[in-house]
Amino acid sequence: MPDSAGEPRDGAAPAPGEGPTPDRGERHGWDQLTTTPSEQGTLTGGPQDRGRPGASRRRRRGAEELMVPEAEFQSYYGRQVIHTPTWKVPDVPLYLYLGGLAGSSSVIGALADATGRPVLRRTARLAGSIGSIGSVVALIHDLGMPSRFLNMLRVFKVTSPLSVGSWILSPYSAFAGVAAAAEVGGPLLASGRLPRLAPLLPLVGPVGRASGVAAAVLGPPLATYTAVLIADTAVPTWHESYPELPFVFAGSGMAAAGGLGMIAAPVHEAGPARRAAVAGAALELGLSHRMEHRTGLVGEPYKIGRQGRWLKAAKALTAVGAVGALFAGRSRAVGVASGLALNAGSLLTRFGVFEAGMASARDPKYTVVPQRERLEARRRAQAEAAAAAEGQDAGRVGSAA
Amino acid sequence: MSASTDSRPTTGGHRKGFFDTPSPADGTGYDADHPPRMGFFTDTSVCIGCKACEVACKEWNMVPATGEMDLTGTSYDNSSMLGASTWRHVAFVEQPVPQRAPVGLGMPGIGPGPAPAATPGGGGGCGSGGGCGSGGGSSSGGLPPVADMGDFDVLSSLEGTATDPGSLPAPSAGAGEQGPSGSPEGVRWLMASDVCKHCTNAACLDVCPTGALFRTEFGTVVVQDDVCNGCGYCIPACPYGVIGKRESTGRAHKCTLCYDRLGEGMTPACAKACPTESIQFGPVDELRRRADERLAVLQEKGEPKAQLYGHDTEDGVGGDGAFFLLLDDPEVYGLPPDPVVTTRDLPDMWKHAAMAAGTMLGALALSFLGARR
Ligand code: SF4
Ligand code: SF4
């Protein structure tokens, strides 16, 4: 049952290296109390810590120390406080990527339609539809069975981003699907191979256009709601990132969709795709930088571990792709290479952000330290306010006397 | 937040008495005469770690085993944390405590003999297992349910000294001897039975996209397993790490506060089984009063870190329907020190997402405008 975060064992076994003091996990409670002084030092990190073996205090030193001040805190045997999400990899990170790609593609498709860029339009419409189908498949795979998706369409709750998301994704998929069908059906009908359906031909253009516009309206919400989806949890890294995360996802989606346009459309049509890619990459890089630094301790998982490496690679790929996009007006090959780099970057961003949240859920540090600081700050403020009020009272009494 | 948010306490609705606070069930579609809010007050200072609650809960609610043999190897706690198949969890914390008095003068605050923790500020005196109460009936401080903890003398000996080796499940070398630094050391055990908090503002309930989680007429939070689609959203949403997904059903499960028993006017299984009345069940208003009284008693006895947890209606979740009296900081027991319902920030999140969507639309439109020759 590897994914059963709800099952207790999940918390009992922190990943190697993630746990607080690895050797304590092996010890029986009483053994902890009869350690030699030198052992005691290594176990608890200092004489002031001897007070609590069960409730371990932890200092962790390492390369990360340079970035974030080391945290000392108490926990229950180093176990996590909140549960790790049960959402599966790759289903959910893939869902985040596809939603961004599809959502931005639909906007590009509608605008390409309006400005007479047939190849870019076709690419974008197909990407929108395939992306949304992929999203639905990923979601259903995560839920386990299709009927469970329908359970969500029986209610609408603004307090549940997943409910809102299902209500965005479902109509979006329908409109994107019709727009893509028009793209495929138009040439088919025009070819005369389906004579009985030929009378429908004049309808294909307008229906495709209308559906494309509808999908373009739902596309940006589809690309950004997923940020709210993961931020609206108790997972420290996701929750604290909520102001920037939708912008990061919007930028990442634009970079991916622009990149796809550069791959599939000829150079003379792909100008807007190149600009979209550059703008998206700039948005993604700028806002993720801000997000990773503003969030302080809870932003640490963005910088460490394998997700840290993924995010670093994502930034490099996105930057390279964006620079390539600037020059892709001269060479299709450069455009294709940049488009691939941008999509790889977008995909890695989603996996990295997802994993960073998972890591922050598994480590009690990210839950306890910020909350403890908040609590202490509030207590200090209350004490000061009380002292100030007392001072005033005393002054009043003094002057009255 | 929205019409569908049934977790915000509202004014109006049921009022039962002078002290009554609104129930979260008010304004959620129940008749105005729905029952008062029911909950748990878990007084961890008298918990003996017997796990009767864990067993009773499993029995009554037919909660399956978690699977394999779970041995943590760190303490007597082998159920680790709350989850889909662990609706009550007894935490065991072992803490060495410095003795205040020099060795050889007897050890105040430990053992069944003299009144414990007579010295104010003596942190070691009033541990779990009824130490505070072992001095006699006076310790009950007007709290009838925990009137005579003198019965638990044998357990109070666990706090520090091996007066009766037969009662100790461990080598006698463990307690009451010289600590590594040369200071005399004892040990105290903190035990606490954890459970779903039945939050006033419940994140699990807010984020559930199917409506499987709902607010009962008792103000508690319950999952309907036949509606749950296993989306798993509630699981990372809960700030306390309570609700979990069970592999065998693919659905979310958690404490129901024995909704079925409440409907019959019965006490929840865990509270019924608790031999020390550490788990107290009743109307939340009444429990809050008892908690305040008990806290005052413990503070008077010189238990410096005694604190109530989850009783404050001004906290990040609007107060818990199941709250606790702890003898140390919440994180020592694996509880979040300052939990906040994640949906508190949701309006702001939607605002940012809308701005980001607008930015995306604008940027894409501009890329096309610029391309027109
Ligand atoms: S403690 Fe968690 S599972 Fe229980 S009501 Fe609160 S949010 Fe829901
Ligand atoms: S797992 Fe079930 S109870 Fe939890 S949010 Fe999803 S549908 Fe609701």
CSV table of N, CA and C in Angstrom, one decimal, chain B residues 267-347:
chain,number,residue,atom,x,y,z
B,267,THR,N,-23.2,7.1,24.4
B,267,THR,CA,-21.9,7.7,24.4
B,267,THR,C,-21.0,7.0,23.4
B,268,PRO,N,-20.1,7.8,22.7
B,268,PRO,CA,-19.2,7.2,21.7
B,268,PRO,C,-18.4,6.0,22.4
B,269,ALA,N,-18.0,5.1,21.6
B,269,ALA,CA,-17.4,3.9,22.1
B,269,ALA,C,-16.1,4.2,22.9
B,270,CYS,N,-15.3,5.1,22.4
B,270,CYS,CA,-14.0,5.4,23.1
B,270,CYS,C,-14.2,6.0,24.4
B,271,ALA,N,-15.1,6.9,24.5
B,271,ALA,CA,-15.4,7.6,25.8
B,271,ALA,C,-16.0,6.6,26.8
B,272,LYS,N,-16.8,5.7,26.3
B,272,LYS,CA,-17.4,4.7,27.1
B,272,LYS,C,-16.4,3.8,27.7
B,273,ALA,N,-15.4,3.4,26.9
B,273,ALA,CA,-14.4,2.4,27.3
B,273,ALA,C,-13.3,3.0,28.1
B,274,CYS,N,-13.1,4.3,28.1
B,274,CYS,CA,-12.0,4.9,28.8
B,274,CYS,C,-12.1,4.7,30.3
B,275,PRO,N,-11.1,4.0,30.9
B,275,PRO,CA,-11.3,3.7,32.3
B,275,PRO,C,-11.0,4.9,33.3
B,276,THR,N,-10.3,5.9,32.8
B,276,THR,CA,-9.9,7.0,33.7
B,276,THR,C,-10.7,8.2,33.4
B,277,GLU,N,-11.7,8.1,32.5
B,277,GLU,CA,-12.4,9.2,32.0
B,277,GLU,C,-11.5,10.3,31.5
B,278,SER,N,-10.4,9.9,30.9
B,278,SER,CA,-9.6,10.9,30.2
B,278,SER,C,-10.4,11.4,29.0
B,279,ILE,N,-11.1,10.5,28.3
B,279,ILE,CA,-11.9,10.9,27.2
B,279,ILE,C,-13.3,11.2,27.8
B,280,GLN,N,-13.7,12.5,27.8
B,280,GLN,CA,-15.0,12.9,28.3
B,280,GLN,C,-15.9,13.3,27.1
B,281,PHE,N,-17.1,12.9,27.1
B,281,PHE,CA,-18.0,13.2,26.0
B,281,PHE,C,-19.2,14.0,26.5
B,282,GLY,N,-19.6,15.0,25.8
B,282,GLY,CA,-20.8,15.7,26.2
B,282,GLY,C,-21.0,16.9,25.3
B,283,PRO,N,-21.9,17.8,25.7
B,283,PRO,CA,-22.1,19.0,25.0
B,283,PRO,C,-20.8,19.9,25.1
B,284,VAL,N,-20.4,20.5,24.0
B,284,VAL,CA,-19.1,21.2,24.0
B,284,VAL,C,-19.1,22.3,25.0
B,285,ASP,N,-20.2,23.0,25.2
B,285,ASP,CA,-20.1,24.1,26.2
B,285,ASP,C,-19.8,23.6,27.6
B,286,GLU,N,-20.4,22.5,27.9
B,286,GLU,CA,-20.2,21.9,29.2
B,286,GLU,C,-18.7,21.4,29.3
B,287,LEU,N,-18.3,20.8,28.2
B,287,LEU,CA,-16.9,20.3,28.3
B,287,LEU,C,-15.9,21.4,28.4
B,288,ARG,N,-16.2,22.6,27.8
B,288,ARG,CA,-15.3,23.7,27.9
B,288,ARG,C,-15.2,24.2,29.3
B,289,ARG,N,-16.3,24.2,30.0
B,289,ARG,CA,-16.3,24.6,31.4
B,289,ARG,C,-15.4,23.6,32.2
B,290,ARG,N,-15.6,22.4,32.0
B,290,ARG,CA,-14.8,21.4,32.7
B,290,ARG,C,-13.4,21.5,32.4
B,291,ALA,N,-13.0,21.8,31.2
B,291,ALA,CA,-11.6,21.9,30.8
B,291,ALA,C,-11.0,23.1,31.5
B,292,ASP,N,-11.7,24.2,31.6
B,292,ASP,CA,-11.2,25.4,32.3
B,292,ASP,C,-10.9,25.0,33.7
B,293,GLU,N,-11.8,24.4,34.3
B,293,GLU,CA,-11.6,24.0,35.8
B,293,GLU,C,-10.4,23.1,36.0
B,294,ARG,N,-10.3,22.1,35.1
B,294,ARG,CA,-9.3,21.1,35.3
B,294,ARG,C,-7.9,21.8,35.0
B,295,LEU,N,-7.9,22.7,34.0
B,295,LEU,CA,-6.6,23.4,33.8
B,295,LEU,C,-6.2,24.2,35.0
B,296,ALA,N,-7.2,24.9,35.6
B,296,ALA,CA,-6.9,25.7,36.8
B,296,ALA,C,-6.3,24.8,37.9
B,297,VAL,N,-6.8,23.6,38.0
B,297,VAL,CA,-6.3,22.7,39.1
B,297,VAL,C,-4.9,22.4,38.8
B,298,LEU,N,-4.6,22.0,37.5
B,298,LEU,CA,-3.3,21.6,37.2
B,298,LEU,C,-2.3,22.7,37.3
B,299,GLN,N,-2.7,23.9,36.9
B,299,GLN,CA,-1.8,25.0,37.1
B,299,GLN,C,-1.5,25.3,38.5
B,300,GLU,N,-2.5,25.2,39.3
B,300,GLU,CA,-2.3,25.4,40.7
B,300,GLU,C,-1.3,24.4,41.3
B,301,LYS,N,-1.4,23.2,40.8
B,301,LYS,CA,-0.5,22.1,41.3
B,301,LYS,C,1.0,22.3,40.7
B,302,GLY,N,1.1,23.3,39.9
B,302,GLY,CA,2.5,23.6,39.4
B,302,GLY,C,2.9,22.8,38.2
B,303,GLU,N,2.0,22.7,37.3
B,303,GLU,CA,2.3,22.0,36.0
B,303,GLU,C,2.4,23.1,35.0
B,304,PRO,N,3.7,23.5,34.8
B,304,PRO,CA,3.9,24.8,34.1
B,304,PRO,C,3.4,24.8,32.6
B,305,LYS,N,3.5,23.7,32.0
B,305,LYS,CA,3.1,23.7,30.6
B,305,LYS,C,1.7,23.2,30.3
B,306,ALA,N,0.9,23.0,31.3
B,306,ALA,CA,-0.4,22.5,31.1
B,306,ALA,C,-1.1,23.5,30.3
B,307,GLN,N,-1.8,23.1,29.3
B,307,GLN,CA,-2.5,24.0,28.3
B,307,GLN,C,-3.7,23.3,27.7
B,308,LEU,N,-4.7,24.1,27.3
B,308,LEU,CA,-5.8,23.6,26.6
B,308,LEU,C,-5.4,23.7,25.1
B,309,TYR,N,-5.9,22.8,24.3
B,309,TYR,CA,-5.6,22.8,22.9
B,309,TYR,C,-6.9,22.6,22.1
B,310,GLY,N,-7.2,23.5,21.2
B,310,GLY,CA,-8.4,23.4,20.4
B,310,GLY,C,-9.6,23.9,21.0
B,311,HIS,N,-9.6,24.5,22.2
B,311,HIS,CA,-10.8,24.9,22.8
B,311,HIS,C,-11.1,26.4,22.4
B,312,ASP,N,-10.1,27.1,21.9
B,312,ASP,CA,-10.3,28.5,21.6
B,312,ASP,C,-11.1,28.7,20.3
B,313,THR,N,-12.2,29.4,20.4
B,313,THR,CA,-13.0,29.6,19.3
B,313,THR,C,-12.5,30.6,18.3
B,314,GLU,N,-11.4,31.3,18.8
B,314,GLU,CA,-10.8,32.3,17.9
B,314,GLU,C,-9.6,31.7,17.2
B,315,ASP,N,-9.3,30.4,17.3
B,315,ASP,CA,-8.1,29.9,16.7
B,315,ASP,C,-8.3,29.7,15.2
B,316,GLY,N,-7.3,29.2,14.5
B,316,GLY,CA,-7.3,29.1,13.0
B,316,GLY,C,-8.4,28.2,12.4
B,317,VAL,N,-9.0,27.4,13.2
B,317,VAL,CA,-10.1,26.5,12.7
B,317,VAL,C,-11.4,26.9,13.4
B,318,GLY,N,-11.4,28.0,14.2
B,318,GLY,CA,-12.7,28.3,14.8
B,318,GLY,C,-13.0,27.5,16.0
B,319,GLY,N,-12.0,26.8,16.5
B,319,GLY,CA,-12.2,25.9,17.7
B,319,GLY,C,-12.6,24.5,17.3
B,320,ASP,N,-12.2,23.5,18.1
B,320,ASP,CA,-12.5,22.2,17.8
B,320,ASP,C,-13.6,21.6,18.6
B,321,GLY,N,-14.4,20.7,18.0
B,321,GLY,CA,-15.4,20.0,18.8
B,321,GLY,C,-14.8,18.9,19.7
B,322,ALA,N,-13.6,18.5,19.3
B,322,ALA,CA,-12.8,17.6,20.2
B,322,ALA,C,-11.5,18.3,20.6
B,323,PHE,N,-11.4,18.7,21.9
B,323,PHE,CA,-10.3,19.4,22.3
B,323,PHE,C,-9.6,18.7,23.5
B,324,PHE,N,-8.4,19.3,23.9
B,324,PHE,CA,-7.5,18.5,24.7
B,324,PHE,C,-6.9,19.3,25.8
B,325,LEU,N,-6.6,18.7,26.9
B,325,LEU,CA,-5.7,19.3,27.9
B,325,LEU,C,-4.4,18.6,27.8
B,326,LEU,N,-3.3,19.4,27.5
B,326,LEU,CA,-2.0,18.8,27.2
B,326,LEU,C,-1.1,19.2,28.4
B,327,LEU,N,0.0,18.4,28.6
B,327,LEU,CA,0.9,18.8,29.6
B,327,LEU,C,2.2,19.4,29.0
B,328,ASP,N,2.3,19.4,27.7
B,328,ASP,CA,3.4,20.0,27.0
B,328,ASP,C,2.9,20.6,25.7
B,329,ASP,N,3.8,21.2,25.0
B,329,ASP,CA,3.4,21.9,23.7
B,329,ASP,C,2.8,20.9,22.8
B,330,PRO,N,1.8,21.3,21.9
B,330,PRO,CA,1.1,20.4,21.1
B,330,PRO,C,2.0,19.6,20.1
B,331,GLU,N,3.1,20.2,19.6
B,331,GLU,CA,3.9,19.5,18.7
B,331,GLU,C,4.6,18.3,19.3
B,332,VAL,N,4.8,18.3,20.7
B,332,VAL,CA,5.4,17.2,21.4
B,332,VAL,C,4.5,15.9,21.2
B,333,TYR,N,3.2,16.2,21.0
B,333,TYR,CA,2.3,15.1,20.8
B,333,TYR,C,2.0,14.8,19.4
B,334,GLY,N,2.7,15.5,18.5
B,334,GLY,CA,2.4,15.4,17.1
B,334,GLY,C,1.3,16.2,16.6
B,335,LEU,N,0.9,17.2,17.3
B,335,LEU,CA,-0.2,18.1,16.9
B,335,LEU,C,0.3,19.4,16.4
B,336,PRO,N,-0.3,20.0,15.4
B,336,PRO,CA,0.2,21.2,14.9
B,336,PRO,C,0.0,22.3,15.9
B,337,PRO,N,1.0,23.2,16.2
B,337,PRO,CA,0.8,24.2,17.2
B,337,PRO,C,-0.2,25.3,16.9
B,338,ASP,N,-0.3,25.6,15.6
B,338,ASP,CA,-1.2,26.7,15.3
B,338,ASP,C,-1.9,26.4,14.0
B,339,PRO,N,-2.8,25.4,13.9
B,339,PRO,CA,-3.4,25.0,12.7
B,339,PRO,C,-4.4,26.1,12.2
B,340,VAL,N,-4.5,26.2,10.8
B,340,VAL,CA,-5.4,27.1,10.2
B,340,VAL,C,-6.1,26.4,9.1
B,341,VAL,N,-7.4,26.6,9.0
B,341,VAL,CA,-8.2,26.0,8.0
B,341,VAL,C,-7.7,26.6,6.6
B,342,THR,N,-7.3,25.7,5.7
B,342,THR,CA,-6.7,26.2,4.5
B,342,THR,C,-7.6,27.1,3.7
B,343,THR,N,-8.9,26.8,3.8
B,343,THR,CA,-9.9,27.6,3.0
B,343,THR,C,-10.1,29.0,3.5
B,344,ARG,N,-9.4,29.3,4.6
B,344,ARG,CA,-9.5,30.7,5.0
B,344,ARG,C,-8.9,31.6,4.0
B,345,ASP,N,-7.9,31.1,3.3
B,345,ASP,CA,-7.2,31.9,2.2
B,345,ASP,C,-7.8,31.7,0.9
B,346,LEU,N,-8.8,30.9,0.8
B,346,LEU,CA,-9.3,30.5,-0.6
B,346,LEU,C,-9.8,31.7,-1.4
B,347,PRO,N,-10.6,32.6,-0.8
B,347,PRO,CA,-11.0,33.7,-1.6
B,347,PRO,C,-9.8,34.5,-2.3
